[in-house]
Coordinates of N, CA, C and O in Angstrom, one line a residue:
M74 N -27.7 -56.4 49.9 CA -26.1 -57.2 49.5 C -26.0 -58.0 51.8 O -26.8 -57.5 52.8
A75 N -25.6 -58.5 51.8 CA -25.2 -59.5 53.1 C -25.2 -58.4 53.7 O -23.7 -58.0 54.2
E76 N -25.2 -59.6 55.4 CA -24.5 -58.7 56.6 C -23.1 -58.2 57.1 O -22.8 -59.8 56.2
P77 N -22.7 -58.2 57.4 CA -21.1 -57.7 56.9 C -20.4 -59.2 58.6 O -20.8 -59.9 59.1
R78 N -19.7 -60.0 57.4 CA -18.8 -60.8 58.0 C -18.2 -61.2 59.5 O -18.2 -61.5 60.7
F79 N -17.3 -59.9 59.5 CA -16.8 -59.8 60.3 C -16.7 -58.4 61.6 O -18.2 -57.7 61.4
S80 N -16.6 -57.8 63.1 CA -17.3 -56.8 64.2 C -16.3 -56.7 64.2 O -15.2 -57.0 64.4
I81 N -16.3 -55.9 64.8 CA -14.9 -55.2 65.6 C -14.3 -55.5 66.6 O -15.6 -56.1 67.5
G82 N -12.9 -56.2 66.7 CA -12.9 -56.3 67.8 C -12.6 -57.8 67.0 O -12.0 -59.3 68.3
D83 N -13.2 -58.5 66.2 CA -12.9 -59.6 65.7 C -11.1 -59.8 65.5 O -11.0 -59.2 64.7
R84 N -10.9 -60.7 65.6 CA -9.3 -61.4 64.5 C -9.3 -61.6 63.8 O -9.9 -63.0 63.6
V85 N -8.5 -61.4 62.5 CA -8.6 -61.6 60.8 C -7.4 -62.3 60.9 O -6.4 -61.9 61.1
T86 N -7.5 -62.9 60.0 CA -6.6 -63.4 59.0 C -6.4 -62.8 57.8 O -7.6 -63.1 57.1
V87 N -5.1 -61.9 56.7 CA -5.3 -61.5 55.7 C -5.2 -63.1 54.9 O -3.9 -64.0 54.5
R88 N -6.1 -63.5 53.5 CA -5.5 -64.5 52.7 C -4.3 -64.2 52.4 O -4.1 -63.1 52.2
D89 N -3.5 -65.0 52.2 CA -2.0 -65.2 51.3 C -2.4 -65.9 50.2 O -2.5 -67.2 49.3
E90 N -3.1 -64.8 48.8 CA -3.0 -65.1 47.5 C -2.5 -63.9 46.8 O -2.0 -62.7 47.2
T91 N -1.9 -64.7 45.8 CA -2.3 -63.4 45.3 C -2.6 -63.3 43.8 O -4.5 -63.4 44.2
T92 N -2.6 -62.2 43.1 CA -4.0 -61.7 42.2 C -2.9 -61.6 41.0 O -2.7 -60.5 41.3
L93 N -3.6 -60.9 39.2 CA -3.2 -60.6 38.1 C -3.3 -59.4 38.5 O -3.4 -59.0 37.7
F94 N -4.7 -58.7 39.7 CA -5.6 -57.6 38.6 C -5.7 -56.3 40.1 O -5.0 -57.0 41.2
H95 N -5.9 -54.8 40.5 CA -5.2 -54.8 41.4 C -6.4 -55.1 43.1 O -7.0 -54.9 41.8
A96 N -5.8 -55.7 43.4 CA -6.1 -56.2 44.6 C -6.7 -54.7 46.6 O -7.2 -54.6 47.0
R97 N -6.5 -53.5 46.3 CA -5.5 -52.9 46.9 C -5.0 -53.9 48.3 O -5.2 -53.2 49.6
T98 N -4.6 -55.3 48.4 CA -4.2 -55.7 49.6 C -2.8 -55.7 49.7 O -2.5 -56.5 48.7
Q99 N -2.5 -54.9 50.6 CA -0.7 -55.0 50.5 C 0.1 -56.9 50.7 O -0.8 -57.4 51.5
K100 N 1.0 -57.3 50.3 CA 1.7 -57.6 49.6 C 2.1 -58.2 51.2 O 2.0 -59.8 51.9
Y101 N 2.7 -57.8 52.1 CA 3.0 -57.7 53.0 C 2.1 -57.6 54.6 O 2.0 -58.2 55.5
T102 N 1.0 -58.0 54.3 CA -0.3 -57.5 54.9 C -1.0 -59.6 55.0 O -1.2 -59.8 55.4
R103 N -0.5 -59.8 54.1 CA -0.4 -61.7 53.5 C -0.1 -62.6 54.4 O 0.9 -62.6 55.0
G104 N -1.6 -63.1 55.0 CA -1.3 -64.0 55.9 C -0.9 -63.8 57.1 O -0.4 -64.5 58.6
H105 N -0.7 -62.5 57.5 CA -1.2 -61.8 58.9 C -1.9 -61.5 59.3 O -3.3 -61.6 59.2
T106 N -2.6 -62.0 61.0 CA -3.2 -61.3 61.9 C -3.6 -60.9 62.1 O -2.2 -60.0 63.1
G107 N -4.2 -59.8 62.3 CA -4.8 -58.3 62.4 C -6.6 -58.3 63.6 O -6.5 -59.1 63.4
V108 N -6.6 -57.4 64.1 CA -8.0 -56.8 64.9 C -8.5 -55.8 64.2 O -7.9 -54.9 63.7
V109 N -9.9 -56.1 63.7 CA -10.7 -55.2 62.7 C -11.1 -54.0 63.6 O -11.9 -54.3 65.6
V110 N -10.2 -53.3 63.6 CA -10.2 -51.7 64.2 C -11.8 -50.5 63.4 O -12.3 -50.4 64.6
E111 N -12.2 -50.9 62.8 CA -13.8 -50.2 62.0 C -14.4 -51.1 61.0 O -13.1 -51.9 60.5
Y112 N -15.7 -50.3 60.9 CA -16.2 -51.4 60.1 C -16.9 -50.2 59.0 O -16.9 -49.2 59.2
R113 N -16.5 -50.5 57.2 CA -16.6 -49.3 57.0 C -17.5 -49.5 55.9 O -17.7 -51.0 55.4
P114 N -18.8 -49.1 55.1 CA -20.0 -49.3 54.2 C -19.6 -50.0 52.8 O -18.7 -50.2 52.5
E115 N -20.5 -51.1 52.8 CA -20.3 -51.7 51.7 C -19.7 -50.6 49.7 O -20.1 -49.3 50.2
W116 N -18.9 -51.0 49.4 CA -18.1 -50.4 48.5 C -18.0 -50.8 47.0 O -17.5 -52.3 47.0
V117 N -17.5 -50.3 46.3 CA -17.1 -51.1 44.6 C -15.7 -51.8 45.3 O -15.3 -51.0 45.1
I118 N -15.8 -53.1 44.7 CA -14.0 -53.9 44.7 C -13.7 -53.4 44.3 O -13.4 -52.8 43.4
P119 N -12.8 -53.2 44.4 CA -11.6 -52.5 43.7 C -10.5 -53.1 42.6 O -10.7 -51.9 42.0
E120 N -11.4 -54.5 42.3 CA -11.0 -54.8 41.1 C -12.0 -54.4 39.8 O -11.4 -53.9 38.5
D121 N -12.9 -54.0 40.4 CA -14.1 -52.9 39.5 C -14.1 -51.5 39.7 O -13.8 -51.0 38.0
E122 N -13.8 -51.3 40.4 CA -13.1 -50.0 40.2 C -12.2 -49.3 39.5 O -12.2 -48.0 38.7
A123 N -11.1 -50.0 40.0 CA -9.7 -49.8 38.9 C -10.3 -49.5 37.6 O -9.7 -49.3 36.6
F124 N -11.6 -49.8 36.8 CA -11.5 -50.9 35.7 C -12.9 -49.3 34.9 O -13.6 -49.5 34.3
G125 N -13.0 -48.7 36.3 CA -14.5 -47.2 35.7 C -15.7 -47.8 36.6 O -16.1 -46.6 35.7
R126 N -15.4 -48.8 36.6 CA -17.4 -49.2 37.0 C -17.6 -48.7 38.5 O -18.5 -49.4 39.4
D127 N -17.4 -48.0 39.2 CA -18.1 -47.3 40.1 C -19.3 -47.2 40.4 O -20.0 -48.1 41.2
Q128 N -20.2 -47.0 39.0 CA -22.0 -47.4 39.5 C -21.6 -49.2 39.5 O -23.7 -49.2 40.4
D129 N -21.6 -50.1 38.8 CA -22.4 -50.9 38.2 C -21.5 -52.1 39.3 O -22.0 -53.1 38.5
G130 N -21.1 -51.6 39.4 CA -19.2 -52.7 40.1 C -19.7 -53.8 41.1 O -20.9 -52.8 41.9
R131 N -19.4 -54.7 41.1 CA -19.5 -56.1 42.5 C -19.3 -55.1 44.1 O -18.0 -54.3 44.0
K132 N -20.2 -54.6 44.5 CA -20.3 -54.5 46.0 C -19.8 -55.3 47.1 O -20.2 -56.4 47.7
E133 N -18.8 -55.1 48.0 CA -18.9 -55.3 49.2 C -18.0 -55.1 50.4 O -18.3 -53.6 50.0
H134 N -18.0 -55.3 51.7 CA -17.6 -54.8 52.7 C -16.4 -54.2 53.3 O -15.0 -55.6 52.5
F135 N -16.0 -53.7 53.7 CA -14.7 -53.1 53.5 C -14.1 -53.4 55.1 O -15.0 -52.7 56.0
Y136 N -13.4 -53.2 55.8 CA -13.4 -52.9 56.6 C -11.7 -52.6 57.2 O -10.7 -52.4 56.6
V137 N -11.1 -52.2 58.4 CA -10.1 -52.1 58.4 C -9.3 -52.3 60.0 O -10.2 -52.6 60.9
V138 N -8.0 -53.8 59.5 CA -7.6 -54.6 59.9 C -6.2 -52.9 60.8 O -4.9 -52.4 60.8
R139 N -5.9 -54.1 62.3 CA -4.7 -53.0 62.7 C -4.0 -54.5 62.9 O -4.2 -55.7 63.9
F140 N -2.1 -53.8 62.8 CA -1.3 -55.2 62.6 C -0.6 -54.5 63.8 O 0.1 -53.4 63.9
K141 N -0.2 -55.2 64.1 CA 1.2 -54.7 65.1 C 2.7 -54.9 64.5 O 2.9 -55.8 63.7
Q142 N 3.0 -53.7 64.6 CA 4.2 -53.8 63.3 C 5.8 -54.7 63.5 O 5.9 -54.6 62.2
H143 N 6.3 -55.4 64.7 CA 6.8 -56.1 64.7 C 6.6 -57.5 64.8 O 7.1 -58.0 64.0
E144 N 5.0 -57.5 64.2 CA 4.8 -59.3 63.3 C 4.4 -59.5 61.8 O 4.6 -59.9 61.2
L145 N 4.3 -57.3 61.4 CA 4.5 -57.7 60.1 C 5.7 -58.0 59.9 O 6.3 -58.2 58.3
W146 N 6.8 -57.1 60.2 CA 8.3 -57.4 59.7 C 9.0 -57.1 60.9 O 9.3 -56.7 61.9
P147 N 9.6 -58.9 60.9 CA 10.0 -59.5 62.3 C 11.6 -58.3 62.5 O 11.8 -58.9 63.8
D148 N 12.0 -57.6 61.5 CA 13.4 -57.2 61.6 C 13.1 -55.6 62.6 O 14.2 -54.7 62.3
Y149 N 11.8 -55.4 62.1 CA 11.3 -53.8 62.8 C 11.8 -53.1 64.2 O 11.9 -54.4 65.1
T150 N 12.7 -52.3 64.3 CA 12.7 -51.9 65.9 C 12.3 -51.1 66.6 O 12.4 -50.6 67.3
G151 N 11.1 -51.4 66.4 CA 10.5 -49.9 66.8 C 9.8 -50.2 68.0 O 10.5 -51.0 69.3
F152 N 8.6 -49.8 68.8 CA 8.4 -49.7 69.8 C 7.4 -51.0 69.9 O 6.6 -51.2 69.2
D153 N 7.1 -52.2 70.7 CA 6.1 -53.2 71.1 C 4.5 -52.9 70.4 O 3.9 -54.5 69.9
V154 N 4.5 -52.0 71.0 CA 3.1 -50.6 70.7 C 2.5 -50.4 69.0 O 1.5 -50.0 69.2
D155 N 3.8 -50.4 68.6 CA 3.8 -49.5 67.5 C 2.8 -50.6 66.7 O 2.6 -51.8 67.1
T156 N 1.4 -49.8 65.7 CA 0.4 -50.9 65.2 C 0.1 -49.9 63.5 O 1.3 -49.2 63.3
L157 N -0.1 -50.6 62.7 CA 0.3 -49.8 61.1 C -2.3 -50.3 61.6 O -2.3 -51.9 61.1
E158 N -2.4 -49.5 60.9 CA -3.9 -50.0 60.3 C -4.2 -49.8 59.2 O -3.7 -48.7 58.0
T159 N -5.3 -51.1 57.8 CA -5.0 -50.9 57.2 C -6.6 -51.1 56.5 O -6.6 -52.3 57.4
E160 N -6.7 -51.3 55.3 CA -7.9 -50.8 55.1 C -8.7 -52.3 54.0 O -7.4 -52.9 53.1
F161 N -9.7 -53.6 53.9 CA -9.3 -54.5 53.4 C -11.5 -55.1 53.2 O -11.8 -54.7 53.1
S162 N -10.9 -55.9 51.9 CA -12.4 -55.9 51.0 C -13.1 -57.0 52.2 O -11.4 -58.0 51.8
E163 N -13.8 -57.5 52.2 CA -14.0 -58.6 53.6 C -13.5 -59.6 52.1 O -13.3 -61.0 53.3
R164 N -13.2 -60.0 51.2 CA -13.2 -61.5 50.4 C -11.5 -62.2 51.0 O -11.0 -62.4 50.7
W165 N -11.1 -60.6 51.2 CA -9.5 -60.6 51.9 C -8.8 -61.5 52.7 O -8.2 -61.7 53.9
L166 N -10.0 -60.9 54.2 CA -10.3 -61.7 55.5 C -10.3 -62.9 55.4 O -12.2 -63.5 55.2
E167 N -10.6 -64.0 56.4 CA -11.0 -64.7 57.9 C -10.2 -65.1 58.6 O -9.9 -64.8 59.0
P168 N -11.7 -65.7 59.3 CA -11.2 -65.6 60.5 C -10.1 -66.3 61.2 O -9.6 -67.3 60.7
A169 N -9.6 -66.0 61.9 CA -7.7 -65.9 62.9 C -8.0 -67.3 62.6 O -7.0 -68.0 63.0
D170 N -9.3 -68.1 63.4 CA -9.0 -69.2 64.1 C -9.3 -70.5 63.1 O -9.9 -71.2 63.5
K171 N -9.6 -69.9 62.3 CA -9.7 -71.2 61.3 C -9.2 -72.1 60.7 O -7.7 -71.5 60.2
E172 N -9.2 -73.2 60.5 CA -8.2 -74.4 60.7 C -8.1 -73.9 59.1 O -9.0 -74.1 58.7
K173 N -7.0 -74.8 58.9 CA -6.7 -74.7 57.8 C -6.2 -75.9 57.3 O -5.3 -77.0 57.8

């Protein structure tokens, strides 16, 4: 397995892609930027896990990313310090400063 692509503290953007399969990547996070706050060891990707391929499925690194809630939802009326943390497989993330 390759070394993790991202480190804690890295700013990452969730790819804004559609999928026909189970991806475990919430639509409301796609296209948004957050900060990696936790690293999770490699695990079977959600698409293979959904089909019961826990033992022989493709594996990938996972990360917990923190977002400011007011950046996810423009109409959010909570405090500016409110955050949401959620987990992503590595292929759904790209460096935040990557030019498109």
